[in-house]
Every structure is written in structure tokens, then in C-alpha cells.
Tab-separated table of C-alpha atoms and ligand atoms in Angstrom:
chain	number	residue	atom	x	y	z
I	1	ALA	CA	9.434	27.702	-6.272
I	2	LEU	CA	13.148	27.686	-6.931
I	3	SER	CA	13.184	26.687	-10.537
I	4	GLY	CA	15.920	25.141	-12.639
I	5	GLU	CA	17.420	21.696	-12.692
I	6	PHE	CA	17.079	18.721	-10.440
I	7	ARG	CA	19.395	18.814	-7.455
I	8	ARG	CA	19.626	16.542	-4.480
I	9	LEU	CA	18.457	18.226	-1.283
I	10	ASP	CA	20.176	17.980	2.072
I	11	GLU	CA	19.220	19.222	5.530
I	12	ARG	CA	20.409	22.748	4.659
I	13	SER	CA	19.147	23.163	1.126
I	14	VAL	CA	15.711	21.724	1.922
I	15	ILE	CA	15.117	24.734	4.185
I	16	GLU	CA	15.984	27.155	1.385
I	17	TYR	CA	13.709	25.168	-0.897
I	18	VAL	CA	10.763	25.410	1.492
I	19	LYS	CA	11.299	29.141	1.941
I	20	GLY	CA	11.067	29.537	-1.827
I	21	VAL	CA	7.668	27.870	-2.113
I	22	PRO	CA	4.883	30.114	-0.755
I	23	ALA	CA	2.462	27.206	-0.345
I	24	LEU	CA	4.936	25.461	1.971
I	25	TRP	CA	6.265	28.532	3.675
I	26	SER	CA	2.722	29.497	4.679
I	27	LYS	CA	2.155	26.069	6.251
I	28	LEU	CA	5.087	26.692	8.578
I	29	GLN	CA	4.661	30.375	9.377
I	30	GLU	CA	2.868	31.735	12.371
I	31	ALA	CA	1.721	35.343	12.683
I	32	ASP	CA	4.534	36.635	14.878
I	33	GLY	CA	6.941	33.702	14.962
I	34	ASP	CA	10.607	34.147	14.068
I	35	HIS	CA	10.310	31.625	11.234
I	36	GLN	CA	13.388	29.746	12.293
I	37	LEU	CA	13.351	26.497	10.319
I	38	THR	CA	15.194	23.277	11.069
I	39	ALA	CA	15.346	20.138	8.948
I	40	LYS	CA	16.200	16.526	9.630
I	41	GLU	CA	16.431	13.621	7.219
I	42	ILE	CA	14.348	10.823	8.719
I	43	GLY	CA	13.998	8.402	5.798
I	44	ASP	CA	14.185	4.797	6.947
I	45	GLY	CA	12.619	3.232	3.861
I	46	ASN	CA	14.434	1.454	1.048
I	47	LEU	CA	13.981	3.957	-1.741
I	48	ASN	CA	13.825	7.660	-0.947
I	49	PHE	CA	14.940	10.583	1.210
I	50	VAL	CA	12.439	12.065	3.639
I	51	PHE	CA	12.930	15.342	5.499
I	52	ILE	CA	10.931	16.782	8.326
I	53	VAL	CA	11.058	20.579	8.202
I	54	THR	CA	9.972	22.349	11.389
I	55	ASN	CA	9.355	25.907	12.449
I	56	THR	CA	11.026	26.012	15.866
I	57	ALA	CA	8.734	28.837	16.960
I	58	SER	CA	5.343	27.418	16.034
I	59	LYS	CA	6.460	23.756	16.094
I	60	ALA	CA	4.581	23.302	12.808
I	61	SER	CA	6.188	20.648	10.594
I	62	ILE	CA	5.876	19.341	7.062
I	63	ILE	CA	7.338	16.346	5.251
I	64	ILE	CA	9.429	16.689	2.085
I	65	LYS	CA	10.026	13.414	0.252
I	66	GLN	CA	12.554	13.384	-2.588
I	67	ALA	CA	13.298	10.560	-5.025
I	68	LEU	CA	16.828	10.221	-6.400
I	69	PRO	CA	17.377	8.297	-9.645
I	70	TYR	CA	18.378	5.112	-7.822
I	71	ILE	CA	17.384	2.854	-4.916
I	72	ARG	CA	18.607	4.335	-1.651
I	73	SER	CA	19.248	1.058	0.172
I	74	VAL	CA	21.347	-0.360	-2.683
I	75	GLY	CA	22.960	2.759	-4.144
I	76	GLU	CA	23.630	4.146	-7.615
I	77	SER	CA	24.359	0.664	-8.949
I	78	TRP	CA	20.574	0.078	-9.031
I	79	PRO	CA	19.007	2.937	-11.006
I	80	LEU	CA	15.282	3.595	-10.664
I	81	THR	CA	13.415	6.448	-12.297
I	82	LYS	CA	12.781	9.409	-10.030
I	83	ASP	CA	9.465	9.925	-11.854
I	84	ARG	CA	8.078	7.523	-9.257
I	85	VAL	CA	7.285	10.488	-7.065
I	86	TYR	CA	4.748	11.729	-9.652
I	87	PHE	CA	2.821	8.471	-9.329
I	88	GLU	CA	3.045	8.655	-5.550
I	89	LYS	CA	1.542	12.133	-5.660
I	90	MET	CA	-1.320	11.027	-7.912
I	91	ALA	CA	-2.039	7.954	-5.811
I	92	LEU	CA	-1.968	9.917	-2.550
I	93	GLU	CA	-4.480	12.339	-4.035
I	94	GLU	CA	-6.791	9.648	-5.390
I	95	GLN	CA	-6.586	7.488	-2.270
I	96	GLY	CA	-6.985	10.612	-0.153
I	97	ARG	CA	-10.198	11.380	-2.015
I	98	LEU	CA	-11.503	7.834	-1.489
I	99	ALA	CA	-10.330	7.331	2.115
I	100	PRO	CA	-9.698	10.866	3.433
I	101	HIS	CA	-9.224	9.868	7.079
I	102	HIS	CA	-6.430	7.452	6.240
I	103	VAL	CA	-4.112	9.308	3.858
I	104	PRO	CA	-1.865	12.351	4.554
I	105	GLN	CA	-2.713	15.456	2.555
I	106	VAL	CA	-0.365	16.441	-0.299
I	107	TYR	CA	0.678	20.106	-0.107
I	108	HIS	CA	2.968	20.454	-3.084
I	109	PHE	CA	4.559	18.571	-5.988
I	110	ASP	CA	7.661	19.532	-7.949
I	111	SER	CA	8.386	17.310	-10.929
I	112	THR	CA	11.779	18.922	-11.696
I	113	MET	CA	12.986	18.292	-8.167
I	114	SER	CA	11.170	14.933	-7.949
I	115	LEU	CA	9.639	15.780	-4.622
I	116	ILE	CA	6.370	15.995	-2.812
I	117	ALA	CA	5.460	17.828	0.357
I	118	MET	CA	2.795	16.403	2.607
I	119	ARG	CA	1.284	16.508	6.049
I	120	TYR	CA	3.637	15.517	8.836
I	121	LEU	CA	2.064	12.617	10.726
I	122	GLU	CA	2.932	13.863	14.145
I	123	PRO	CA	3.848	11.705	17.149
I	124	PRO	CA	2.579	9.451	18.568
I	125	HIS	CA	2.210	8.190	14.942
I	126	ILE	CA	4.819	5.502	14.318
I	127	ILE	CA	5.443	3.021	11.535
I	128	LEU	CA	3.130	0.034	12.134
I	129	ARG	CA	5.977	-2.466	11.718
I	130	LYS	CA	7.786	-0.827	14.645
I	131	GLY	CA	4.606	-1.001	16.721
I	132	LEU	CA	4.272	-4.709	15.886
I	133	ILE	CA	7.885	-5.305	16.946
I	134	ALA	CA	7.255	-3.437	20.200
I	135	GLY	CA	4.131	-5.506	20.899
I	136	ILE	CA	1.634	-2.629	20.769
I	137	GLN	CA	-2.019	-3.396	20.044
I	138	TYR	CA	-4.008	-1.178	17.681
I	139	PRO	CA	-7.710	-1.836	18.268
I	140	LEU	CA	-8.892	0.115	15.204
I	141	LEU	CA	-6.254	-1.116	12.755
I	142	ALA	CA	-8.336	-3.874	11.145
I	143	ARG	CA	-11.378	-1.634	10.709
I	144	HIS	CA	-9.359	1.247	9.298
I	145	MET	CA	-7.351	-0.889	6.878
I	146	ALA	CA	-10.503	-2.706	5.735
I	147	HIS	CA	-12.082	0.675	5.059
I	148	PHE	CA	-9.013	1.976	3.201
I	149	MET	CA	-8.716	-1.123	1.026
I	150	ALA	CA	-12.443	-1.528	0.326
I	151	ASN	CA	-12.863	2.104	-0.704
I	152	THR	CA	-9.717	2.521	-2.759
I	153	LEU	CA	-10.137	-0.818	-4.532
I	154	PHE	CA	-13.896	-0.830	-5.084
I	155	PHE	CA	-14.240	2.733	-6.380
I	156	THR	CA	-11.384	2.347	-8.865
I	157	SER	CA	-12.707	-0.934	-10.288
I	158	LEU	CA	-15.242	-1.907	-12.924
I	159	LEU	CA	-17.632	-2.763	-10.093
I	160	PHE	CA	-18.158	0.992	-9.801
I	161	ARG	CA	-16.934	2.560	-13.026
I	162	SER	CA	-17.858	2.291	-16.657
I	163	THR	CA	-15.140	0.894	-18.916
I	164	LEU	CA	-14.412	4.324	-20.407
I	165	ASP	CA	-14.042	5.945	-16.999
I	166	HIS	CA	-11.820	3.093	-15.909
I	167	LYS	CA	-9.418	3.184	-18.806
I	168	ARG	CA	-9.009	6.708	-20.033
I	169	GLU	CA	-8.319	10.129	-18.687
I	170	GLY	CA	-9.439	13.557	-19.769
I	171	THR	CA	-12.716	15.394	-19.564
I	172	GLN	CA	-16.253	14.363	-20.201
I	173	PHE	CA	-19.015	16.546	-21.614
I	174	ILE	CA	-22.079	16.468	-19.377
I	175	ASN	CA	-25.244	18.257	-20.407
I	176	ASN	CA	-28.225	19.154	-18.337
I	177	PHE	CA	-26.078	19.271	-15.228
I	178	VAL	CA	-28.331	20.670	-12.503
I	179	HIS	CA	-26.878	23.239	-10.174
I	180	VAL	CA	-28.864	24.409	-7.184
I	181	TYR	CA	-27.810	27.868	-6.122
I	182	ASN	CA	-28.692	28.957	-2.618
I	183	SER	CA	-28.099	32.474	-1.323
I	184	PHE	CA	-29.701	34.927	1.051
I	185	ILE	CA	-31.283	36.719	-1.870
I	186	ASN	CA	-32.572	33.937	-4.004
I	187	ASN	CA	-32.930	30.196	-4.464
I	188	PHE	CA	-32.867	28.959	-8.015
I	189	VAL	CA	-32.102	25.901	-10.056
I	190	HIS	CA	-29.733	26.384	-12.953
I	191	VAL	CA	-29.410	23.813	-15.731
I	192	PHE	CA	-26.218	24.031	-17.764
I	193	ASN	CA	-23.748	22.030	-19.783
I	194	ALA	CA	-20.327	21.325	-18.329
I	195	PHE	CA	-17.022	19.540	-18.758
I	196	ILE	CA	-16.120	17.466	-15.722
I	197	PRO	CA	-12.873	15.560	-15.252
I	198	PHE	CA	-12.762	11.798	-15.590
I	199	PRO	CA	-11.503	10.010	-12.519
I	200	ILE	CA	-7.811	9.114	-12.574
I	201	ALA	CA	-7.786	5.985	-14.661
I	202	VAL	CA	-5.699	3.117	-15.993
I	203	ALA	CA	-4.084	5.221	-18.725
I	204	LYS	CA	-2.597	7.644	-16.238
I	205	PHE	CA	-0.746	4.987	-14.269
I	206	CYS	CA	0.647	3.041	-17.240
I	207	GLY	CA	3.707	5.266	-16.971
I	208	ASN	CA	4.700	3.679	-13.672
I	209	ALA	CA	6.078	0.725	-15.635
I	210	ALA	CA	9.593	0.792	-14.151
I	211	LEU	CA	8.213	0.344	-10.645
I	212	CYS	CA	5.980	-2.529	-11.803
I	213	ARG	CA	8.971	-4.150	-13.451
I	214	HIS	CA	10.947	-3.745	-10.243
I	215	THR	CA	8.253	-5.598	-8.280
I	216	GLN	CA	8.058	-8.310	-10.922
I	217	GLN	CA	11.767	-8.857	-10.435
I	218	VAL	CA	12.127	-8.687	-6.641
I	219	VAL	CA	8.882	-10.466	-5.719
I	220	PHE	CA	8.274	-12.963	-8.524
I	221	SER	CA	11.731	-13.694	-9.963
I	222	ASP	CA	14.731	-13.116	-7.689
I	223	PRO	CA	13.722	-15.443	-4.810
I	224	TYR	CA	13.543	-18.352	-7.276
I	225	ARG	CA	16.939	-17.885	-8.941
I	226	ILE	CA	20.539	-17.262	-7.982
I	227	TYR	CA	20.961	-13.518	-7.796
I	228	ASN	CA	23.866	-11.675	-6.183
I	229	LEU	CA	21.738	-9.341	-4.062
I	230	ASN	CA	19.607	-12.130	-2.562
I	231	HIS	CA	20.495	-12.992	1.008
I	232	TRP	CA	19.148	-14.996	3.917
I	233	THR	CA	20.166	-16.108	7.377
I	234	SER	CA	23.089	-18.251	6.286
I	235	PRO	CA	24.112	-20.987	6.833
I	236	TYR	CA	20.877	-21.918	8.615
I	237	LEU	CA	18.562	-21.229	5.684
I	238	ASP	CA	20.918	-22.335	2.874
I	239	PRO	CA	18.959	-25.565	2.232
I	240	ASP	CA	15.646	-23.685	2.436
I	241	ALA	CA	16.741	-21.148	-0.186
I	242	GLU	CA	17.994	-23.957	-2.426
I	243	ALA	CA	14.687	-25.824	-2.004
I	244	LEU	CA	12.797	-22.793	-3.355
I	245	ARG	CA	14.864	-22.926	-6.528
I	246	GLN	CA	14.057	-26.622	-6.976
I	247	ASP	CA	10.324	-26.466	-6.264
I	248	ASN	CA	8.616	-26.847	-9.643
I	249	LEU	CA	5.085	-26.604	-8.301
I	250	LEU	CA	5.936	-23.421	-6.440
I	251	LYS	CA	7.488	-21.913	-9.576
I	252	LEU	CA	4.332	-22.645	-11.558
I	253	GLU	CA	2.171	-20.906	-8.970
I	254	VAL	CA	4.532	-17.931	-8.847
I	255	ALA	CA	4.406	-17.653	-12.641
I	256	HIS	CA	0.613	-17.525	-12.469
I	257	LEU	CA	0.681	-14.763	-9.853
I	258	LYS	CA	3.282	-12.830	-11.834
I	259	SER	CA	1.012	-13.004	-14.832
I	260	ILE	CA	-1.978	-11.669	-12.865
I	261	PHE	CA	0.194	-8.914	-11.395
I	262	SER	CA	1.476	-7.880	-14.805
I	263	GLU	CA	-1.680	-8.265	-16.871
I	264	ARG	CA	-4.730	-7.495	-14.767
I	265	ALA	CA	-5.823	-3.854	-14.383
I	266	GLN	CA	-8.488	-4.611	-11.777
I	267	ALA	CA	-8.198	-1.480	-9.591
I	268	LEU	CA	-5.826	1.293	-8.562
I	269	ILE	CA	-3.616	-0.499	-6.066
I	270	HIS	CA	-1.128	0.964	-3.608
I	271	GLY	CA	1.455	-1.522	-4.813
I	272	ASP	CA	3.631	-1.656	-1.663
I	273	LEU	CA	1.153	-2.026	1.193
I	274	HIS	CA	3.397	-3.666	3.777
I	275	THR	CA	3.402	-2.727	7.449
I	276	SER	CA	6.062	-0.035	6.951
I	277	SER	CA	3.684	1.798	4.608
I	278	VAL	CA	1.203	2.340	7.444
I	279	MET	CA	1.642	4.837	10.271
I	280	VAL	CA	-0.462	4.372	13.373
I	281	THR	CA	-1.565	5.503	16.778
I	282	PRO	CA	-4.219	3.607	18.728
I	283	GLN	CA	-6.792	5.990	17.193
I	284	SER	CA	-5.371	6.748	13.766
I	285	THR	CA	-4.276	4.705	10.732
I	286	GLN	CA	-2.509	6.486	7.849
I	287	VAL	CA	-1.366	4.857	4.620
I	288	ILE	CA	1.786	6.388	3.120
I	289	ASP	CA	4.256	5.653	0.319
I	290	PRO	CA	2.148	4.572	-2.707
I	291	GLU	CA	4.960	5.157	-5.223
I	292	PHE	CA	4.358	1.668	-6.704
I	293	ALA	CA	0.705	2.489	-7.453
I	294	PHE	CA	-0.781	1.270	-10.727
I	295	TYR	CA	-3.872	-0.519	-11.989
I	296	GLY	CA	-3.244	-4.067	-10.880
I	297	PRO	CA	-4.851	-6.948	-9.008
I	298	MET	CA	-6.621	-6.015	-5.766
I	299	GLY	CA	-5.220	-9.093	-4.040
I	300	PHE	CA	-1.712	-7.669	-4.258
I	301	ASP	CA	-2.596	-4.961	-1.701
I	302	ILE	CA	-4.672	-7.202	0.552
I	303	GLY	CA	-2.004	-9.914	0.426
I	304	ALA	CA	0.809	-7.447	1.145
I	305	PHE	CA	-0.890	-6.209	4.268
I	306	LEU	CA	-2.014	-9.605	5.589
I	307	GLY	CA	1.262	-11.319	4.601
I	308	ASN	CA	3.278	-8.743	6.526
I	309	LEU	CA	1.069	-9.283	9.576
I	310	VAL	CA	1.826	-12.999	9.281
I	311	LEU	CA	5.563	-12.166	9.167
I	312	ALA	CA	5.100	-10.109	12.336
I	313	PHE	CA	3.340	-13.099	13.935
I	314	PHE	CA	6.200	-15.501	13.187
I	315	ALA	CA	8.816	-12.970	14.375
I	316	GLN	CA	7.269	-12.601	17.834
I	317	ASP	CA	8.940	-15.635	19.440
I	318	GLY	CA	12.354	-14.299	18.429
I	319	LEU	CA	11.738	-10.800	19.737
I	320	VAL	CA	11.458	-11.732	23.406
I	321	ASP	CA	13.392	-13.996	25.763
I	322	GLN	CA	10.300	-15.893	26.846
I	323	PRO	CA	7.836	-16.688	24.024
I	324	GLU	CA	5.101	-16.689	26.688
I	325	ASP	CA	5.591	-12.907	26.897
I	326	ARG	CA	4.038	-12.438	23.476
I	327	LYS	CA	1.330	-15.117	23.697
I	328	ALA	CA	-1.528	-12.624	24.008
I	329	TYR	CA	0.047	-10.368	21.405
I	330	LYS	CA	0.269	-13.184	18.871
I	331	GLU	CA	-3.431	-13.829	19.416
I	332	TRP	CA	-4.112	-10.157	18.741
I	333	ILE	CA	-2.187	-10.330	15.455
I	334	LEU	CA	-4.178	-13.386	14.370
I	335	GLN	CA	-7.427	-11.687	15.330
I	336	THR	CA	-6.371	-8.601	13.364
I	337	ILE	CA	-5.688	-10.721	10.273
I	338	GLU	CA	-9.106	-12.363	10.565
I	339	ASP	CA	-10.929	-9.095	11.285
I	340	THR	CA	-9.209	-7.241	8.431
I	341	TRP	CA	-10.370	-9.749	5.842
I	342	ASN	CA	-13.882	-10.123	7.312
I	343	LEU	CA	-14.424	-6.370	7.630
I	344	PHE	CA	-13.002	-5.809	4.155
I	345	TYR	CA	-15.394	-8.424	2.771
I	346	GLU	CA	-18.379	-6.858	4.524
I	347	LYS	CA	-17.528	-3.318	3.436
I	348	PHE	CA	-16.693	-4.289	-0.150
I	349	ILE	CA	-19.970	-6.178	-0.586
I	350	ALA	CA	-21.912	-3.301	0.991
I	351	LEU	CA	-20.377	-0.906	-1.568
I	352	TRP	CA	-21.171	-3.335	-4.377
I	353	ASP	CA	-24.802	-3.665	-3.260
I	354	GLU	CA	-25.154	0.083	-2.907
I	355	HIS	CA	-23.788	0.801	-6.402
I	356	LYS	CA	-24.949	-2.226	-8.361
I	357	ASP	CA	-27.422	-0.210	-10.434
I	358	GLY	CA	-24.940	2.561	-11.244
I	359	ALA	CA	-22.485	3.061	-14.115
I	360	ALA	CA	-20.484	-0.120	-13.456
I	361	GLU	CA	-20.109	-2.357	-16.477
I	362	ALA	CA	-18.711	-5.534	-14.948
I	363	TYR	CA	-22.051	-7.030	-13.860
I	364	LEU	CA	-24.825	-5.396	-15.857
I	365	PRO	CA	-28.129	-5.266	-13.905
I	366	GLU	CA	-30.134	-6.619	-16.852
I	367	ILE	CA	-28.018	-9.798	-16.817
I	368	TYR	CA	-27.386	-10.219	-13.097
I	369	ASN	CA	-31.028	-9.523	-12.548
I	370	ASN	CA	-32.081	-11.649	-9.599
I	371	PRO	CA	-30.852	-11.938	-6.022
I	372	GLU	CA	-29.668	-15.505	-6.556
I	373	VAL	CA	-27.318	-14.726	-9.456
I	374	GLN	CA	-26.132	-11.549	-7.747
I	375	LEU	CA	-25.188	-13.539	-4.673
I	376	LEU	CA	-23.443	-16.186	-6.753
I	377	ALA	CA	-21.505	-13.528	-8.667
I	378	GLN	CA	-20.388	-11.828	-5.485
I	379	ARG	CA	-19.369	-15.099	-3.856
I	380	ARG	CA	-17.331	-16.103	-6.903
I	381	TYR	CA	-15.648	-12.696	-7.120
I	382	MET	CA	-14.752	-12.682	-3.433
I	383	ALA	CA	-13.493	-16.279	-3.480
I	384	ASP	CA	-11.167	-15.412	-6.376
I	385	LEU	CA	-10.029	-12.280	-4.567
I	386	PHE	CA	-9.410	-14.289	-1.399
I	387	HIS	CA	-7.237	-16.810	-3.245
I	388	ASP	CA	-5.359	-14.047	-5.094
I	389	SER	CA	-4.710	-12.312	-1.767
I	390	LEU	CA	-3.399	-15.518	-0.192
I	391	GLY	CA	-1.096	-16.147	-3.155
I	392	PHE	CA	0.287	-12.628	-3.277
I	393	GLY	CA	0.608	-12.534	0.512
I	394	ALA	CA	2.641	-15.744	0.446
I	395	ALA	CA	4.888	-14.471	-2.374
I	396	LYS	CA	5.494	-11.254	-0.444
I	397	MET	CA	6.459	-13.257	2.648
I	398	ILE	CA	8.943	-15.387	0.729
I	399	ARG	CA	10.694	-12.424	-0.889
I	400	ARG	CA	11.271	-10.852	2.558
I	401	ILE	CA	13.151	-13.953	3.779
I	402	VAL	CA	15.353	-14.885	0.808
I	403	GLY	CA	15.285	-11.809	-1.448
I	404	VAL	CA	17.111	-8.477	-1.541
I	405	ALA	CA	14.908	-6.544	0.917
I	406	HIS	CA	14.211	-7.987	4.344
I	407	VAL	CA	11.960	-6.829	7.190
I	408	GLU	CA	12.880	-5.365	10.548
I	409	ASP	CA	10.562	-7.869	12.277
I	410	PHE	CA	13.153	-10.597	11.630
I	411	GLU	CA	16.267	-8.433	11.188
I	412	SER	CA	15.968	-7.145	14.740
I	413	ILE	CA	16.345	-10.688	16.122
I	414	ALA	CA	20.072	-10.580	16.936
I	415	ASP	CA	20.573	-14.320	17.519
I	416	ALA	CA	20.920	-15.777	14.013
I	417	ALA	CA	19.836	-19.289	14.976
I	418	LYS	CA	16.724	-17.955	16.670
I	419	ARG	CA	16.003	-15.691	13.714
I	420	ALA	CA	16.364	-18.575	11.267
I	421	THR	CA	13.907	-20.692	13.281
I	422	CYS	CA	11.293	-17.937	13.071
I	423	GLU	CA	11.990	-17.300	9.381
I	424	ARG	CA	11.780	-20.994	8.510
I	425	LYS	CA	8.322	-21.279	10.048
I	426	ALA	CA	7.170	-18.262	8.045
I	427	LEU	CA	8.773	-19.634	4.885
I	428	ASN	CA	7.199	-23.074	5.249
I	429	PHE	CA	3.790	-21.576	5.908
I	430	ALA	CA	4.133	-19.280	2.872
I	431	LYS	CA	5.212	-22.134	0.577
I	432	MET	CA	2.263	-24.250	1.672
I	433	LEU	CA	-0.112	-21.305	1.222
I	434	LEU	CA	1.173	-20.454	-2.236
I	435	LYS	CA	0.658	-23.994	-3.461
I	436	ASP	CA	-2.524	-24.932	-1.582
I	437	ARG	CA	-4.305	-21.585	-1.374
I	438	ARG	CA	-7.325	-22.732	-3.370
I	439	LYS	CA	-8.103	-25.377	-0.739
I	440	PHE	CA	-8.861	-22.696	1.844
I	441	GLU	CA	-12.445	-21.475	1.967
I	442	GLY	CA	-12.260	-18.828	4.638
I	443	ILE	CA	-9.920	-16.732	6.733
I	444	ALA	CA	-10.636	-18.779	9.892
I	445	GLU	CA	-9.023	-21.790	8.190
I	446	ILE	CA	-5.934	-19.685	7.478
I	447	ILE	CA	-5.658	-18.717	11.133
I	448	SER	CA	-5.937	-22.381	12.184
I	449	SER	CA	-3.250	-23.276	9.671
I	450	ILE	CA	-0.820	-20.567	10.896
I	451	ARG	CA	-1.089	-22.084	14.377
I	452	LEU	CA	0.220	-25.428	13.066
I	453	PHE	CA	3.628	-24.018	12.008
E	501	ADP	P1	10.384	5.065	1.114
E	501	ADP	O1	9.658	5.228	-0.175
E	501	ADP	O2	11.833	5.310	1.017
E	501	ADP	O3	10.064	3.757	1.792
E	501	ADP	P2	8.535	6.335	2.971
E	501	ADP	O4	7.488	7.150	2.297
E	501	ADP	O5	8.120	4.994	3.451
E	501	ADP	O6	9.829	6.241	2.054
E	501	ADP	O7	9.090	7.187	4.169
E	501	ADP	C1	10.229	6.768	4.904
E	501	ADP	C2	9.999	7.099	6.373
E	501	ADP	O8	9.767	8.493	6.539
E	501	ADP	C3	8.790	6.410	6.963
E	501	ADP	O9	9.137	5.121	7.398
E	501	ADP	C4	8.422	7.335	8.107
E	501	ADP	O10	9.241	7.069	9.225
E	501	ADP	C5	8.792	8.707	7.551
E	501	ADP	N1	7.628	9.384	6.938
E	501	ADP	C6	7.236	9.320	5.650
E	501	ADP	N2	6.128	10.064	5.436
E	501	ADP	C7	5.812	10.608	6.616
E	501	ADP	C8	4.770	11.494	7.056
E	501	ADP	N3	3.848	11.961	6.210
E	501	ADP	N4	4.769	11.861	8.358
E	501	ADP	C9	5.712	11.410	9.224
E	501	ADP	N5	6.713	10.591	8.869
E	501	ADP	C10	6.773	10.192	7.586
E	502	SR1	C1	15.475	-3.305	-3.407
E	502	SR1	S1	13.846	-3.735	-3.138
E	502	SR1	C2	13.196	-2.461	-2.158
E	502	SR1	C3	11.773	-2.667	-1.755
E	502	SR1	O1	11.400	-1.609	-0.909
E	502	SR1	C4	10.136	-1.105	-1.305
E	502	SR1	O2	9.362	-0.794	-0.171
E	502	SR1	C5	9.540	-2.150	-2.194
E	502	SR1	O3	8.867	-3.149	-1.472
E	502	SR1	C6	10.754	-2.647	-2.873
E	502	SR1	O4	10.559	-3.897	-3.474
E	503	MG	MG1	8.359	3.113	2.631
E	504	MG	MG1	8.493	3.686	-0.963
């Protein structure tokens, strides 16, 4: 690699960079190609710069993602540590291990340059949010996202791990590790002592504090106070934004969610699982951009994903001239919300059942020792998770309507009055959900409620 100090890459220097890193260069070479590389900056997210580097001969491409020490969409006036890319790399690797079909492979990490290289998710992969705006159905989306969330959340929680594995990092001394060697010459069993690595645990992600603090501010604080970077579809939503700042009950619920977000290390969460962090084709679902990853509440991921689907639902009427045009599509979104939660529930419980007699220390088998108590424990856990997800989902919806960062679903509605009508419905639903979430017992009730707004 080209060593030295951090420098910002552009479409020219990123090519030189790639040529200097054998692991990347080899990904792009072909045996007798002319190795002509091109690069294009394609970042359309809020935070970072993303380059696609392509060998024009072989057409092979890779992605280079670089973090600068500030927020791209705001500029240098809002600094943010570029170390975030280190946590993105670790999360991609851990989530890739737990859900390999749904996470792009990491090829290279450079801490000095604050960059990662990863698999290029080739066309027809597009950002899910853009697919939702275009009215495209993804029949496998719910199943894939349920699988991703169940695996990444369950296996990094105390429902699977011992407390020590969950909290610390390092190596663990294992004796009497049995190794079965199989060759043409001989079969034998070898017993030996070994050091094996602990899984990536809470301690390792504590360093992502600046990104957690950022979320605390933009999701749980800014929408409820006067802040110069907040904006909304004015003047239409002026009274709605003011009403948020006067709603005492809402503020109490938000404070509770902020406390769970900040204090509960339940599992390794993605931390920014909205519909622009998912790339899709009808067959493939890939989760990208986990730079906000840390050990936090599972419901924050589930809520982010479901809440952004609800935003997409409420945007549909504004995206077409005749709302009838998206009637079937809106039904598909609602079905996807319902299926995602139900399939997640099913998969999560199946993992719990399968591993209940393992190393997990949350529900010890000698205490939760009969089917009745096991069932009660699972039901309680899932009910809490459901209500957390609803609360976080609602908070994530609100911040996208009155906070600093909005969503293309609404922003692409050119007519401001029409946009405000869609946003108000989403806002009113989210406010109700945040305050009344504990009254809902199942996802079907949520779907019925969305239809009323
Ligand atoms: P940010 O952190 O700034 O939001 P993202 O990781 O979301 O950055 O990437 C920004 C954009 O770059 C994505 O919306 C997508 O269009 C593109 N992109 C990112 N990673 C990949 C990838 N592995 N393959 C193809 N495109 C990608
Ligand atoms: C200025 S806030 C930018 C937002 O974009 C990221 O995707 C996160 O959601 C962050 O809050
Ligand atoms: Mg992004
Ligand atoms: Mg990001």
C-alpha cells in the first residue's frame, strides 16, 4: 500500500492507490488485459465518498469507500471522526460471517487512509429506497432481511453467548480441542490445546462512541428542539413541527428510547438500517454501510428497517399522479412489513430453541427448565422487542420529516403541498405509534392502523 499520511482521494488518485495495493490490484487484473483502470465517485449517502474502480478490459470492479473527518452532506462545519470506517469494516466482517449471503465481502482496510475496499454490488443491484420509489416489488426482501436481522442479532446476544464472550475481546485457551485429520495416507484424531479468538464483542465497539452520540442527537434530540439544521416542508408543516416541541408525552417516550439506545448492549446492531443501507435485485438482498455499528438495542435495527418501509408507504400517493396507480404496490409494502416481522420472529425463536442448551447465560437451562416457562420467557422477550422496534421505528420516521436528514421518498415529491400531505400522515402515525406502542399486540394490528391514516 502507499503508506504515509491521510489524504483525500479523488477519481485520479484512487486509481494510483488501487495500483499500489496488491490485494486490490489482483482483484481487477485479468491475465492478458491492458489493466486500464477508470474511477467514478458514486457516493449518494450523507456521510462518505464512494468510488467504483473498474478495469475497462475485464470489466471487473471494486468499491473504495473513504471517510473524511466531517459529514459530507453538511460539510466541514460538522466534524465526525473518520475512524468510523474501522467500525464499518469490523461490522461488515462480523455480519458477513453471520449472514454471508447478505453482506458484501471486505477486500482491504487502510486505517491511515480511512478507507475500505469491498465487493462491487453489480447492476441490477440498486439501493432499495430507489426501488421503493420506482414501485418495484422484491419478493424475497422480507425473507432475506428477516434472516439478516435474526442471525446478526441473535448470535451477538446473550441468548447465544456467555457473558465473557459477549463483553470482552481477545483469545481464549481451549484444551482438549479435537482435530480430525483426513488424508489419503492416514486418518487420525489429534487432541491438542489451542488459543482461539473470542468473537467480536462489546468492548471492541465501545470506540464507536462519536457515531452513537451523533445518532442520539439527530434521532432523539434535534426533532424535539429548535436547531438551525432542522428543516421541514414549510410553511405547511410549521404547526406540526411546533406541536412536536410541545408534546410532553412524546418527549417522555423519546427520553425512554434514548436511554435504551444509549445504555443497552443487547446485540451488535447495524445502527443505520434504513432502506438506503440495503441494495437489492429481485433475487438478492445486500446490507451495506454499518458504520454506526455498536452493541445496542436490537429494536433499533428492526425499527429502522420497518419504519423506513412505512415512510415509503406514505410517500407512494405523492409519487404518482393517480394514487390508484400505486394501490397494489402499497399493499405489497404492507405485506412486506408484516412478513419481515413474522419471519424474523419465527427465525429468531428457531435459533433460540436450537441453542437454548448452549453457552448462553441469559436464560440458564436449570432455571428455565420446563416448556411452559421457556415459552413464557420467549413471549415476554419478543413482546418487549416488538415494542422497542415500534418505538425506534417511529422515532426514525419523525427525524426524517423534521430533522436534518430527510429521505428521497418524500424529497422526490416536487409539489410541496402534496409532499406535506404525505409527510403529515407519516408524522401523525409515528407520533401515535411512539406514544401508544405498548397497546399493540401484533404486527397485523400495526398494518390495520397504518391504513387508518
Ligand atoms: P454513506 O455512508 O455515505 O451513506 P454508503 O455506504 O451508503 O455511504 O454508500 C453510498 C452509495 O454508494 C450507496 O448508496 C450506493 O449507491 C453506493 N455503494 C456503496 N457500497 C456499494 C457496493 N458495495 N456496491 C455498489 N454500490 C455501492
Ligand atoms: C446529518 S445526519 C446524516 C444521517 O445519515 C446517516 O445515514 C445517518 O442516518 C445519519 O444520521
Ligand atoms: Mg449510506
Ligand atoms: Mg453511512
